[in-house]
Amino acid sequence: MLMAAATKSLALVSYICSRCCWGNSMAKSRPRGISTKENYKVGGRSSKLAKAVFSVDGMTCSPSAGAIEEALRRLPGIHEAVLDLLNNKVQVLYYPSSINEETIRETIEHVGFQATLINVDINERSSADQVCKIHINGMTCTSCSSTIESALQAIPGVQKAQVALATEEAEVHHNPRTVSYNQLLQAIEDAGFEAILISTGDDSISKIELKVDGLDIDDHTVGMIEKSLQSLQGVQEIVIYPELNKVSISYIPDMTGPRNFISVIESTGSSKAMLYPKGKGGREARRQEEVDQYYRFFLWSLVFTVPVFLTSMVLMYIPGINHVLDIKVINMLSVGMLLRWELSTPVQFIIGRRFYTGAYKSLRHGSANMDVLIVLGTNAAYFYSVYSLLRAAYSKDFKGTDFFETSSMLISFILLGKYLEVLAKRKTSDAIAKLMDLTPETATLLALDDEGNVMSEQEIDSRLIQKNDAIKIIPGAKVAADGYVLWGESHVNESMITGEARPVGKRMGDMVIGGTVNENGVLYIQATRVGSESALSQIVRLVESAQMAKAPVQKFADSISKYFVPLVITLSFSTWFAWFLAGKLHSYPKSWIPSSMSRFELALQFGISVMVIACPCALGLATPTAVMVGTGVGASQGVLIKGGQALESAHKVNCIIFDKTGTLTAGKPVVVNTQILKNMAPGEFYVLIAAAEVNSEHPLAKSIVEHAKGFIEDKENPAWPEARDFISITGHGVKAIVENKEIIVGNKSLMLDQSIAIPLEAEDMLAKAEWMAQTGILVSIDGEVAGVVAISDPLKPGAQEVISILKSMKIKSIVVTGDNWGTAKSIAKEVGIETVIAEAKPEDKAQKVRDLQASGYIVAMVGDGINDSPALVAADVGMAIGAGTDIAIEAADIVLMKNNLEDVITAIDLSRKTFSRIRLNYLWALGYNVLGIPVAAGVLFPLTGFRLPPWIAGAAMAASSVSVVCSSLLLKNYRRPRKLDNLEIHGIRIE
């Protein structure tokens, strides 16, 4: 049952990602204007969202909330409805072009509740804060990402800009009324980098691309298609590419879908439409293109560099060949020198052109990146060699040495390093790639009659699924969309989404998640979330957003990057000058100088080596690559971490506050004992209190109602007496009139508040229940206590072991609950927790968090209910149990999707391992530079004669970035603590 609850929680993940972006990128063919020869941009219909908040009288329980939510979901143009039972409010996000707030209010009242409009905020999300995601080419180190961030944040209307070096993407929160995404792209390009739009706008918008034959024939065809699509409700934007026979459509999936578009286009009679073939434009395609590009550059550089290397370092020692290379062309200019010049020039200026471009753009904006170091180092070697070559051509006695092999080999090794780096960086996002690949290619669409009988089946591309479609899932097939089961029974393997290996039973009415695998039976499902709204898409966006966010520790690398390159340039020139001055003053013996060099050339080599061995890239990649892999690994194990901030805070946690009901306990309370104090039958007693409690959302109320079903005949469709004047008293109980009797069900405090005397035998029953870790509920009928109901909520399996493991990790555990002191202390004692706070209101829980923080603790809060939300927000790290409420999940920093307590340990341990890896990465990156720069400067040369040639220094520099990325990739081998595996070995299974 709990695993089924965990499944339901995934439908709530959509609330977590409400600020993420939608869609896939259109690579380099982004539209710039309207109705150009290249493309037509039409429609342009606003995707404005309005927010309306209603006060709802009488909404006191989950059934009533569910009825309102179901009624609102059926309305066209409703994007999202969030119900706040605590404050009796409903927040609705909707499209004003399709529905108005009066219709929404009337719908709530038709369900049976009094609704009052509190406020309306038109265009709340789209005008105030849209999120634009952009892919950026050309970044080499944190100096580049900082430059772009500064350029974007300087634009009026940009609220926040994050640029991630590892993912090569920017996420920009901006006001679309003030700044357009084209301006954002232009700002990035003005900063010297290539910008490709990935997505813009709102996660409620989906995007589809269709191939339409005949678009390039005439403007009349385009116009017909344009008008036809514009007539569809829910279409937001249409971009037509006549040359490619392509139509890109942005739409609201709640209101329309791709099959409608195809039908409308084909109804014009002049065109045939189909889904556009999957091709370039996605993240993986771009990364593969980058890998291929570096690979080609490296191969071409080898073609020229290998002969340069052979002629300068190998062939000159082979008799016969060396004589040919020494043949003088003009004066002292030899064949070998001329050959090396001709071969190294294409490497320097054609293959190495990207370094010049990057350096120029960086310097133009007043910053210096890795490209500046490469250009300075290779230019120094190349142009000094050209000087030597020209002087040899004009002199009959000059014996100069060229360094053409240094410049060409430097560029070759750097290209090799970049190739290996992008190859490794691709693997850091494997988790996202695997999640995106879970969706099946095809689906079986069912046509049902009014009675639910199958009339026909049709195999379609899964991208054509629309909301409310009926889909058939055969055994062994992947579930094609989020939805609920219409017919059939089966077991579904959800491990690819939740990390939970055991299949989950599914029957009519149960939720299923797109991308999971149907194990045995046939299922008919109705699609409820498609495209960008699916749980899988939301999880992917959550992980992507987490990987975009910078951990606070990243500020360390960002601050160093501002001064790193200028400092290295200064050290390089100082090294050259020191060795050159020492040579001029004859401060070292002539024997130190290699026979083929002069003092100047020796000094020049030391200076170049210092310049090219320094590596700012390794520092910039130390944190983001580890965070990318860590969040990806967490997602694969059912632990969703919302960014670097949460990941960094979690590894410092030394105190955890646990809610009791639904967190430490199973959250499935059952009635274990009943004592009736009046002369009445148990059936009559329970029918009366069930009639009152059926209107309450509290888990204890639900357990009483379930127990009462045992006293009636129709257990599936119970008909309880009408409850009038129902009142829910938060944290205490309920009150109602049933069959002309005043029924009060609640705790001792409620009875005393209502001036109801509590007999001694009821007091004894309450004390006994508390001693046995049970919750005692008093029942009053017409002002007299009529009975006591004892309810027990069993501990989650393995709760004791989890608390014990946390103690061994030096983490303090505390229970904070709204339940009574006796039950709270008994539960705490049973699991091994010493500190207990009972009878706590939501604000008390948040205050306890703040008190602990003031005492110096780094606090994590683990909860699952609406009343836990304030504490989840106040804590340094909020952890929401996956089967909890949507509000709790939205408030949390980490979502434990499997509803397992053991995942609290997994989250903290993964965080510790990730930050241990980050520290190791920094140690390697800084240690490499601290040790490498002095060695390159020739510190060891006077004592050992060891000298680091520039090309070897370049190879070492390239290897450092690759080493850091590979170090982060080792996190992919993460395994949760063995102590958790021992729980299963001992027969304890946490669910």
PDB file of C-alpha atoms in Angstrom, residues 839-955:
ATOM      1  CA  GLU A 839       1.373  18.846  20.803  1.00  0.00           C
ATOM      2  CA  ALA A 840       3.232  21.187  18.439  1.00  0.00           C
ATOM      3  CA  LYS A 841       1.405  23.413  15.989  1.00  0.00           C
ATOM      4  CA  PRO A 842       2.920  24.081  12.506  1.00  0.00           C
ATOM      5  CA  GLU A 843       4.450  27.354  13.717  1.00  0.00           C
ATOM      6  CA  ASP A 844       5.890  25.548  16.768  1.00  0.00           C
ATOM      7  CA  LYS A 845       7.721  23.126  14.491  1.00  0.00           C
ATOM      8  CA  ALA A 846       9.249  25.980  12.507  1.00  0.00           C
ATOM      9  CA  GLN A 847      10.236  27.757  15.730  1.00  0.00           C
ATOM     10  CA  LYS A 848      11.949  24.608  17.015  1.00  0.00           C
ATOM     11  CA  VAL A 849      13.983  24.511  13.812  1.00  0.00           C
ATOM     12  CA  ARG A 850      15.060  28.133  14.329  1.00  0.00           C
ATOM     13  CA  ASP A 851      15.937  27.478  17.973  1.00  0.00           C
ATOM     14  CA  LEU A 852      18.201  24.600  17.016  1.00  0.00           C
ATOM     15  CA  GLN A 853      19.843  26.692  14.283  1.00  0.00           C
ATOM     16  CA  ALA A 854      20.490  29.425  16.845  1.00  0.00           C
ATOM     17  CA  SER A 855      22.208  26.796  18.994  1.00  0.00           C
ATOM     18  CA  GLY A 856      24.647  26.075  16.171  1.00  0.00           C
ATOM     19  CA  TYR A 857      23.026  23.028  14.592  1.00  0.00           C
ATOM     20  CA  ILE A 858      22.684  22.462  10.854  1.00  0.00           C
ATOM     21  CA  VAL A 859      19.099  21.218  10.802  1.00  0.00           C
ATOM     22  CA  ALA A 860      17.271  18.911   8.416  1.00  0.00           C
ATOM     23  CA  MET A 861      13.501  18.525   8.681  1.00  0.00           C
ATOM     24  CA  VAL A 862      11.816  15.330   7.460  1.00  0.00           C
ATOM     25  CA  GLY A 863       8.043  15.578   6.999  1.00  0.00           C
ATOM     26  CA  ASP A 864       5.128  14.735   4.776  1.00  0.00           C
ATOM     27  CA  GLY A 865       2.179  16.960   5.622  1.00  0.00           C
ATOM     28  CA  ILE A 866       0.877  20.464   5.005  1.00  0.00           C
ATOM     29  CA  ASN A 867       1.596  21.277   8.663  1.00  0.00           C
ATOM     30  CA  ASP A 868       5.267  20.395   8.077  1.00  0.00           C
ATOM     31  CA  SER A 869       5.718  22.977   5.299  1.00  0.00           C
ATOM     32  CA  PRO A 870       6.776  25.922   7.523  1.00  0.00           C
ATOM     33  CA  ALA A 871       9.422  23.765   9.200  1.00  0.00           C
ATOM     34  CA  LEU A 872      10.603  22.355   5.847  1.00  0.00           C
ATOM     35  CA  VAL A 873      11.166  25.899   4.591  1.00  0.00           C
ATOM     36  CA  ALA A 874      12.830  27.059   7.820  1.00  0.00           C
ATOM     37  CA  ALA A 875      15.263  24.118   7.972  1.00  0.00           C
ATOM     38  CA  ASP A 876      18.703  24.219   6.374  1.00  0.00           C
ATOM     39  CA  VAL A 877      17.597  21.140   4.421  1.00  0.00           C
ATOM     40  CA  GLY A 878      13.944  20.191   4.040  1.00  0.00           C
ATOM     41  CA  MET A 879      13.289  16.546   3.133  1.00  0.00           C
ATOM     42  CA  ALA A 880       9.797  15.588   1.964  1.00  0.00           C
ATOM     43  CA  ILE A 881       8.685  11.974   2.119  1.00  0.00           C
ATOM     44  CA  GLY A 882       7.548  11.204  -1.438  1.00  0.00           C
ATOM     45  CA  ALA A 883       4.028  10.080  -0.550  1.00  0.00           C
ATOM     46  CA  GLY A 884       3.409  13.355   1.282  1.00  0.00           C
ATOM     47  CA  THR A 885       1.377  16.347   0.162  1.00  0.00           C
ATOM     48  CA  ASP A 886       2.211  18.436  -2.853  1.00  0.00           C
ATOM     49  CA  ILE A 887       2.770  21.502  -0.654  1.00  0.00           C
ATOM     50  CA  ALA A 888       5.325  19.626   1.466  1.00  0.00           C
ATOM     51  CA  ILE A 889       7.098  18.416  -1.670  1.00  0.00           C
ATOM     52  CA  GLU A 890       7.242  21.934  -3.095  1.00  0.00           C
ATOM     53  CA  ALA A 891       8.623  23.358   0.164  1.00  0.00           C
ATOM     54  CA  ALA A 892      11.369  20.739   0.481  1.00  0.00           C
ATOM     55  CA  ASP A 893      14.953  20.845  -0.797  1.00  0.00           C
ATOM     56  CA  ILE A 894      15.156  17.066  -1.189  1.00  0.00           C
ATOM     57  CA  VAL A 895      12.303  14.737  -2.154  1.00  0.00           C
ATOM     58  CA  LEU A 896      12.519  11.094  -1.035  1.00  0.00           C
ATOM     59  CA  MET A 897      10.435   9.514  -3.779  1.00  0.00           C
ATOM     60  CA  LYS A 898      10.290   5.998  -2.357  1.00  0.00           C
ATOM     61  CA  ASN A 899       8.680   7.053   0.937  1.00  0.00           C
ATOM     62  CA  ASN A 900      11.538   5.270   2.707  1.00  0.00           C
ATOM     63  CA  LEU A 901      13.224   6.519   5.871  1.00  0.00           C
ATOM     64  CA  GLU A 902      16.463   4.902   4.746  1.00  0.00           C
ATOM     65  CA  ASP A 903      16.698   7.453   1.943  1.00  0.00           C
ATOM     66  CA  VAL A 904      17.340  10.157   4.558  1.00  0.00           C
ATOM     67  CA  ILE A 905      20.652   8.380   5.153  1.00  0.00           C
ATOM     68  CA  THR A 906      21.205   7.927   1.421  1.00  0.00           C
ATOM     69  CA  ALA A 907      20.685  11.664   0.798  1.00  0.00           C
ATOM     70  CA  ILE A 908      23.124  12.713   3.538  1.00  0.00           C
ATOM     71  CA  ASP A 909      25.693  10.079   2.593  1.00  0.00           C
ATOM     72  CA  LEU A 910      25.500  10.977  -1.115  1.00  0.00           C
ATOM     73  CA  SER A 911      25.957  14.634  -0.197  1.00  0.00           C
ATOM     74  CA  ARG A 912      29.011  13.809   1.902  1.00  0.00           C
ATOM     75  CA  LYS A 913      30.513  11.677  -0.847  1.00  0.00           C
ATOM     76  CA  THR A 914      29.856  14.393  -3.444  1.00  0.00           C
ATOM     77  CA  PHE A 915      31.519  17.097  -1.386  1.00  0.00           C
ATOM     78  CA  SER A 916      34.382  14.828  -0.542  1.00  0.00           C
ATOM     79  CA  ARG A 917      34.840  14.480  -4.306  1.00  0.00           C
ATOM     80  CA  ILE A 918      34.606  18.261  -4.776  1.00  0.00           C
ATOM     81  CA  ARG A 919      37.313  18.781  -2.150  1.00  0.00           C
ATOM     82  CA  LEU A 920      39.458  16.184  -3.904  1.00  0.00           C
ATOM     83  CA  ASN A 921      38.873  17.963  -7.227  1.00  0.00           C
ATOM     84  CA  TYR A 922      39.947  21.291  -5.743  1.00  0.00           C
ATOM     85  CA  LEU A 923      42.953  19.666  -4.116  1.00  0.00           C
ATOM     86  CA  TRP A 924      43.958  18.233  -7.461  1.00  0.00           C
ATOM     87  CA  ALA A 925      43.306  21.415  -9.439  1.00  0.00           C
ATOM     88  CA  LEU A 926      45.017  23.752  -6.978  1.00  0.00           C
ATOM     89  CA  GLY A 927      47.786  21.290  -6.163  1.00  0.00           C
ATOM     90  CA  TYR A 928      48.471  20.807  -9.852  1.00  0.00           C
ATOM     91  CA  ASN A 929      48.872  24.547 -10.400  1.00  0.00           C
ATOM     92  CA  VAL A 930      50.810  25.138  -7.172  1.00  0.00           C
ATOM     93  CA  LEU A 931      53.300  22.389  -8.037  1.00  0.00           C
ATOM     94  CA  GLY A 932      53.237  22.639 -11.820  1.00  0.00           C
ATOM     95  CA  ILE A 933      53.948  26.360 -12.183  1.00  0.00           C
ATOM     96  CA  PRO A 934      57.207  26.344 -10.131  1.00  0.00           C
ATOM     97  CA  VAL A 935      58.437  23.226 -11.970  1.00  0.00           C
ATOM     98  CA  ALA A 936      57.643  24.874 -15.318  1.00  0.00           C
ATOM     99  CA  ALA A 937      59.468  28.020 -14.125  1.00  0.00           C
ATOM    100  CA  GLY A 938      62.647  25.967 -13.695  1.00  0.00           C
ATOM    101  CA  VAL A 939      62.863  25.698  -9.903  1.00  0.00           C
ATOM    102  CA  LEU A 940      64.298  22.166 -10.203  1.00  0.00           C
ATOM    103  CA  PHE A 941      66.581  22.955 -13.128  1.00  0.00           C
ATOM    104  CA  PRO A 942      69.625  24.256 -11.150  1.00  0.00           C
ATOM    105  CA  LEU A 943      69.650  21.185  -8.878  1.00  0.00           C
ATOM    106  CA  THR A 944      68.530  18.346 -11.149  1.00  0.00           C
ATOM    107  CA  GLY A 945      68.827  19.692 -14.670  1.00  0.00           C
ATOM    108  CA  PHE A 946      65.150  18.855 -15.130  1.00  0.00           C
ATOM    109  CA  ARG A 947      63.404  21.174 -17.541  1.00  0.00           C
ATOM    110  CA  LEU A 948      59.759  21.020 -18.640  1.00  0.00           C
ATOM    111  CA  PRO A 949      59.485  21.683 -22.398  1.00  0.00           C
ATOM    112  CA  PRO A 950      56.444  23.812 -23.325  1.00  0.00           C
ATOM    113  CA  TRP A 951      54.727  21.038 -25.278  1.00  0.00           C
ATOM    114  CA  ILE A 952      54.911  18.701 -22.275  1.00  0.00           C
ATOM    115  CA  ALA A 953      53.583  21.526 -20.074  1.00  0.00           C
ATOM    116  CA  GLY A 954      50.689  21.910 -22.521  1.00  0.00           C
ATOM    117  CA  ALA A 955      49.970  18.188 -22.357  1.00  0.00           C
TER     118      ALA A 955
END
